[in-house]
Amino acid sequence: MNIDVLTRLPHSLMGFDVFLDGVDFWGVVESGELPDFEEEVEKFMAGTGVAPVSVPVAMKEMSTKVKIAEPSPDIYKRFGQRSQLVFRGSLFASGGDEIPMVVTQTGLLQKISGVKAEAGKRSGGIEFNHDADTITLEINGEELIYIDNINCIKRIGGVNLTASRLSNLGR
């Protein structure tokens, strides 16, 4: 059997780092959970419809969660303030090269979880949530998603999906 189909392995996140207002957490960041990109929808069905259709009305809140292996004064000092969070990752591509993935967001450092201590175990790490006002997702230098909640910009794949709304409103 001769198969002339090129297959590839999925891209895998090989490593990552987090920066908060330029402060690098290399070596102490344990995990990061990037926000979901999710539309808030309403279901609509016309009187002659067969089934409801989803009508997008807004986007759901976007929040990044990060776990750090130690309490950090740099994080505590930014609590309740607007700051910039940058998540930099390296994706393994099947050709052997690794490509960059960068998520940059500005927003509110909304929550810092308390230090958890447990006898006989390494403890002292903290988790924090950073809510996004603006967020950009880039893979291999290409901007895939840019959302600016304050200025009503939702650019997906280079197309601003809110441009006509802004124009209609005189912006």
PDB file of C-alpha atoms in Angstrom:
ATOM      1  CA  MET A   1       0.000   0.000   0.000  1.00  0.00           C
ATOM      2  CA  ASN A   2       1.497   3.311  -1.103  1.00  0.00           C
ATOM      3  CA  ILE A   3       0.328   6.346   0.824  1.00  0.00           C
ATOM      4  CA  ASP A   4       1.493   9.718  -0.476  1.00  0.00           C
ATOM      5  CA  VAL A   5      -0.229  11.767   2.202  1.00  0.00           C
ATOM      6  CA  LEU A   6       1.795  14.150   4.302  1.00  0.00           C
ATOM      7  CA  THR A   7       0.852  13.993   7.926  1.00  0.00           C
ATOM      8  CA  ARG A   8       1.917  16.257  10.718  1.00  0.00           C
ATOM      9  CA  LEU A   9       1.853  16.243  14.452  1.00  0.00           C
ATOM     10  CA  PRO A  10      -0.256  18.797  16.274  1.00  0.00           C
ATOM     11  CA  HIS A  11       1.482  21.915  17.570  1.00  0.00           C
ATOM     12  CA  SER A  12       2.340  21.482  21.243  1.00  0.00           C
ATOM     13  CA  LEU A  13       3.134  24.151  23.813  1.00  0.00           C
ATOM     14  CA  MET A  14       6.742  23.387  24.792  1.00  0.00           C
ATOM     15  CA  GLY A  15       7.340  26.203  27.245  1.00  0.00           C
ATOM     16  CA  PHE A  16       5.932  29.514  28.392  1.00  0.00           C
ATOM     17  CA  ASP A  17       6.650  32.583  30.477  1.00  0.00           C
ATOM     18  CA  VAL A  18       4.532  35.378  31.940  1.00  0.00           C
ATOM     19  CA  PHE A  19       5.288  39.087  32.303  1.00  0.00           C
ATOM     20  CA  LEU A  20       3.224  41.517  34.398  1.00  0.00           C
ATOM     21  CA  ASP A  21       3.963  45.171  33.592  1.00  0.00           C
ATOM     22  CA  GLY A  22       7.357  44.020  32.282  1.00  0.00           C
ATOM     23  CA  VAL A  23       8.264  41.976  35.383  1.00  0.00           C
ATOM     24  CA  ASP A  24       9.461  38.541  34.226  1.00  0.00           C
ATOM     25  CA  PHE A  25       8.291  35.466  36.160  1.00  0.00           C
ATOM     26  CA  TRP A  26      10.702  33.055  34.427  1.00  0.00           C
ATOM     27  CA  GLY A  27      11.305  29.996  36.593  1.00  0.00           C
ATOM     28  CA  VAL A  28       8.475  30.626  39.062  1.00  0.00           C
ATOM     29  CA  VAL A  29       5.372  30.588  36.864  1.00  0.00           C
ATOM     30  CA  GLU A  30       3.751  27.169  37.308  1.00  0.00           C
ATOM     31  CA  SER A  31       0.701  27.418  35.085  1.00  0.00           C
ATOM     32  CA  GLY A  32      -1.375  29.771  33.027  1.00  0.00           C
ATOM     33  CA  GLU A  33      -4.918  29.502  31.743  1.00  0.00           C
ATOM     34  CA  LEU A  34      -5.664  31.832  28.867  1.00  0.00           C
ATOM     35  CA  PRO A  35      -9.187  33.197  28.440  1.00  0.00           C
ATOM     36  CA  ASP A  36     -11.856  31.602  26.328  1.00  0.00           C
ATOM     37  CA  PHE A  37     -13.000  33.623  23.349  1.00  0.00           C
ATOM     38  CA  GLU A  38     -16.756  33.183  23.549  1.00  0.00           C
ATOM     39  CA  GLU A  39     -19.700  35.056  22.073  1.00  0.00           C
ATOM     40  CA  GLU A  40     -22.719  35.812  24.225  1.00  0.00           C
ATOM     41  CA  VAL A  41     -25.668  34.788  22.056  1.00  0.00           C
ATOM     42  CA  GLU A  42     -29.430  34.937  22.094  1.00  0.00           C
ATOM     43  CA  LYS A  43     -31.502  32.278  20.402  1.00  0.00           C
ATOM     44  CA  PHE A  44     -33.962  33.529  17.789  1.00  0.00           C
ATOM     45  CA  MET A  45     -36.592  31.624  15.882  1.00  0.00           C
ATOM     46  CA  ALA A  46     -38.954  33.237  13.423  1.00  0.00           C
ATOM     47  CA  GLY A  47     -42.545  32.040  13.307  1.00  0.00           C
ATOM     48  CA  THR A  48     -41.715  30.095  10.172  1.00  0.00           C
ATOM     49  CA  GLY A  49     -38.390  28.760  11.452  1.00  0.00           C
ATOM     50  CA  VAL A  50     -37.475  25.117  11.782  1.00  0.00           C
ATOM     51  CA  ALA A  51     -34.990  25.624  14.609  1.00  0.00           C
ATOM     52  CA  PRO A  52     -33.532  28.559  16.548  1.00  0.00           C
ATOM     53  CA  VAL A  53     -30.409  30.328  15.318  1.00  0.00           C
ATOM     54  CA  SER A  54     -27.743  31.966  17.461  1.00  0.00           C
ATOM     55  CA  VAL A  55     -27.516  35.753  17.255  1.00  0.00           C
ATOM     56  CA  PRO A  56     -24.310  37.220  18.744  1.00  0.00           C
ATOM     57  CA  VAL A  57     -24.986  40.141  21.083  1.00  0.00           C
ATOM     58  CA  ALA A  58     -21.687  40.571  22.960  1.00  0.00           C
ATOM     59  CA  MET A  59     -18.569  38.748  24.036  1.00  0.00           C
ATOM     60  CA  LYS A  60     -18.227  37.050  27.384  1.00  0.00           C
ATOM     61  CA  GLU A  61     -15.742  38.359  29.936  1.00  0.00           C
ATOM     62  CA  MET A  62     -12.137  37.337  29.305  1.00  0.00           C
ATOM     63  CA  SER A  63      -9.848  36.534  32.222  1.00  0.00           C
ATOM     64  CA  THR A  64      -6.406  34.926  32.416  1.00  0.00           C
ATOM     65  CA  LYS A  65      -5.440  32.838  35.443  1.00  0.00           C
ATOM     66  CA  VAL A  66      -1.793  32.447  36.438  1.00  0.00           C
ATOM     67  CA  LYS A  67      -0.202  30.374  39.201  1.00  0.00           C
ATOM     68  CA  ILE A  68       3.159  31.523  40.608  1.00  0.00           C
ATOM     69  CA  ALA A  69       5.334  29.303  42.841  1.00  0.00           C
ATOM     70  CA  GLU A  70       5.961  32.051  45.399  1.00  0.00           C
ATOM     71  CA  PRO A  71       4.276  35.150  46.809  1.00  0.00           C
ATOM     72  CA  SER A  72       5.469  38.101  44.757  1.00  0.00           C
ATOM     73  CA  PRO A  73       5.489  41.726  45.905  1.00  0.00           C
ATOM     74  CA  ASP A  74       5.317  42.695  42.208  1.00  0.00           C
ATOM     75  CA  ILE A  75       1.910  41.045  41.949  1.00  0.00           C
ATOM     76  CA  TYR A  76       0.514  42.332  45.242  1.00  0.00           C
ATOM     77  CA  LYS A  77       1.522  45.919  44.335  1.00  0.00           C
ATOM     78  CA  ARG A  78      -0.640  45.754  41.208  1.00  0.00           C
ATOM     79  CA  PHE A  79      -3.791  44.391  42.868  1.00  0.00           C
ATOM     80  CA  GLY A  80      -6.915  46.322  41.858  1.00  0.00           C
ATOM     81  CA  GLN A  81      -5.009  48.264  39.210  1.00  0.00           C
ATOM     82  CA  ARG A  82      -4.872  48.184  35.442  1.00  0.00           C
ATOM     83  CA  SER A  83      -1.767  46.442  34.167  1.00  0.00           C
ATOM     84  CA  GLN A  84      -0.361  44.641  31.144  1.00  0.00           C
ATOM     85  CA  LEU A  85      -0.021  40.857  31.152  1.00  0.00           C
ATOM     86  CA  VAL A  86       2.018  39.118  28.450  1.00  0.00           C
ATOM     87  CA  PHE A  87       1.977  35.339  28.000  1.00  0.00           C
ATOM     88  CA  ARG A  88       4.774  34.105  25.715  1.00  0.00           C
ATOM     89  CA  GLY A  89       4.812  30.508  24.589  1.00  0.00           C
ATOM     90  CA  SER A  90       6.779  28.354  22.201  1.00  0.00           C
ATOM     91  CA  LEU A  91       4.803  25.934  20.039  1.00  0.00           C
ATOM     92  CA  PHE A  92       6.527  22.859  18.609  1.00  0.00           C
ATOM     93  CA  ALA A  93       5.710  22.475  14.940  1.00  0.00           C
ATOM     94  CA  SER A  94       5.973  19.107  13.206  1.00  0.00           C
ATOM     95  CA  GLY A  95       8.855  20.302  11.000  1.00  0.00           C
ATOM     96  CA  GLY A  96      11.036  20.519  14.087  1.00  0.00           C
ATOM     97  CA  ASP A  97      10.955  24.277  14.413  1.00  0.00           C
ATOM     98  CA  GLU A  98       9.253  26.051  17.270  1.00  0.00           C
ATOM     99  CA  ILE A  99       7.073  29.064  16.606  1.00  0.00           C
ATOM    100  CA  PRO A 100       6.102  31.874  18.988  1.00  0.00           C
ATOM    101  CA  MET A 101       2.671  32.335  20.513  1.00  0.00           C
ATOM    102  CA  VAL A 102       2.081  35.657  22.291  1.00  0.00           C
ATOM    103  CA  VAL A 103      -1.001  36.822  24.161  1.00  0.00           C
ATOM    104  CA  THR A 104      -0.892  40.442  25.309  1.00  0.00           C
ATOM    105  CA  GLN A 105      -3.669  41.858  27.406  1.00  0.00           C
ATOM    106  CA  THR A 106      -4.314  44.979  29.418  1.00  0.00           C
ATOM    107  CA  GLY A 107      -6.847  45.036  32.186  1.00  0.00           C
ATOM    108  CA  LEU A 108      -7.530  44.752  35.874  1.00  0.00           C
ATOM    109  CA  LEU A 109      -5.589  42.513  38.249  1.00  0.00           C
ATOM    110  CA  GLN A 110      -8.863  41.455  39.815  1.00  0.00           C
ATOM    111  CA  LYS A 111      -8.051  38.624  42.235  1.00  0.00           C
ATOM    112  CA  ILE A 112      -5.075  37.209  44.130  1.00  0.00           C
ATOM    113  CA  SER A 113      -5.701  33.919  45.917  1.00  0.00           C
ATOM    114  CA  GLY A 114      -4.312  33.559  49.419  1.00  0.00           C
ATOM    115  CA  VAL A 115      -1.172  31.565  50.125  1.00  0.00           C
ATOM    116  CA  LYS A 116      -1.948  27.930  50.881  1.00  0.00           C
ATOM    117  CA  ALA A 117       0.286  26.208  53.414  1.00  0.00           C
ATOM    118  CA  GLU A 118       0.435  22.463  53.996  1.00  0.00           C
ATOM    119  CA  ALA A 119       2.844  20.684  56.337  1.00  0.00           C
ATOM    120  CA  GLY A 120       5.393  18.497  54.596  1.00  0.00           C
ATOM    121  CA  LYS A 121       4.780  20.014  51.167  1.00  0.00           C
ATOM    122  CA  ARG A 122       6.293  22.894  49.280  1.00  0.00           C
ATOM    123  CA  SER A 123       3.814  25.698  49.635  1.00  0.00           C
ATOM    124  CA  GLY A 124       3.546  29.433  49.399  1.00  0.00           C
ATOM    125  CA  GLY A 125       2.444  29.825  45.799  1.00  0.00           C
ATOM    126  CA  ILE A 126      -0.296  32.198  44.732  1.00  0.00           C
ATOM    127  CA  GLU A 127      -2.772  32.425  41.884  1.00  0.00           C
ATOM    128  CA  PHE A 128      -4.095  35.590  40.293  1.00  0.00           C
ATOM    129  CA  ASN A 129      -6.784  36.544  37.785  1.00  0.00           C
ATOM    130  CA  HIS A 130      -6.234  39.291  35.239  1.00  0.00           C
ATOM    131  CA  ASP A 131      -9.397  40.519  33.465  1.00  0.00           C
ATOM    132  CA  ALA A 132      -8.839  41.748  29.910  1.00  0.00           C
ATOM    133  CA  ASP A 133      -9.981  45.119  28.558  1.00  0.00           C
ATOM    134  CA  THR A 134      -7.849  44.550  25.453  1.00  0.00           C
ATOM    135  CA  ILE A 135      -6.311  41.313  24.241  1.00  0.00           C
ATOM    136  CA  THR A 136      -4.198  40.283  21.255  1.00  0.00           C
ATOM    137  CA  LEU A 137      -3.428  36.697  20.212  1.00  0.00           C
ATOM    138  CA  GLU A 138      -0.513  36.213  17.815  1.00  0.00           C
ATOM    139  CA  ILE A 139       0.915  32.958  16.510  1.00  0.00           C
ATOM    140  CA  ASN A 140       4.133  33.031  14.502  1.00  0.00           C
ATOM    141  CA  GLY A 141       3.924  36.828  14.273  1.00  0.00           C
ATOM    142  CA  GLU A 142       0.418  36.863  12.766  1.00  0.00           C
ATOM    143  CA  GLU A 143      -2.304  38.706  14.656  1.00  0.00           C
ATOM    144  CA  LEU A 144      -5.251  36.315  14.791  1.00  0.00           C
ATOM    145  CA  ILE A 145      -7.474  38.031  17.362  1.00  0.00           C
ATOM    146  CA  TYR A 146      -7.508  41.595  18.668  1.00  0.00           C
ATOM    147  CA  ILE A 147     -10.295  42.707  20.979  1.00  0.00           C
ATOM    148  CA  ASP A 148     -10.542  46.148  22.551  1.00  0.00           C
ATOM    149  CA  ASN A 149     -13.626  46.233  24.761  1.00  0.00           C
ATOM    150  CA  ILE A 150     -13.279  49.930  25.600  1.00  0.00           C
ATOM    151  CA  ASN A 151     -13.074  51.147  21.979  1.00  0.00           C
ATOM    152  CA  CYS A 152     -15.462  48.507  20.550  1.00  0.00           C
ATOM    153  CA  ILE A 153     -12.929  46.839  18.235  1.00  0.00           C
ATOM    154  CA  LYS A 154     -13.153  43.131  17.435  1.00  0.00           C
ATOM    155  CA  ARG A 155     -10.574  42.277  14.761  1.00  0.00           C
ATOM    156  CA  ILE A 156     -10.511  38.614  13.770  1.00  0.00           C
ATOM    157  CA  GLY A 157      -8.028  37.486  11.124  1.00  0.00           C
ATOM    158  CA  GLY A 158      -7.318  41.123  10.235  1.00  0.00           C
ATOM    159  CA  VAL A 159     -10.992  42.082   9.719  1.00  0.00           C
ATOM    160  CA  ASN A 160     -12.630  44.513  12.153  1.00  0.00           C
ATOM    161  CA  LEU A 161     -16.066  42.999  12.674  1.00  0.00           C
ATOM    162  CA  THR A 162     -17.301  46.117  14.481  1.00  0.00           C
ATOM    163  CA  ALA A 163     -16.144  48.689  11.888  1.00  0.00           C
ATOM    164  CA  SER A 164     -19.613  49.304  10.432  1.00  0.00           C
ATOM    165  CA  ARG A 165     -21.120  49.711  13.910  1.00  0.00           C
ATOM    166  CA  LEU A 166     -18.470  52.282  14.804  1.00  0.00           C
ATOM    167  CA  SER A 167     -19.051  54.104  11.503  1.00  0.00           C
ATOM    168  CA  ASN A 168     -22.815  54.118  12.092  1.00  0.00           C
ATOM    169  CA  LEU A 169     -22.190  55.699  15.491  1.00  0.00           C
ATOM    170  CA  GLY A 170     -19.965  58.435  14.040  1.00  0.00           C
ATOM    171  CA  ARG A 171     -16.680  56.964  15.237  1.00  0.00           C
TER     172      ARG A 171
END
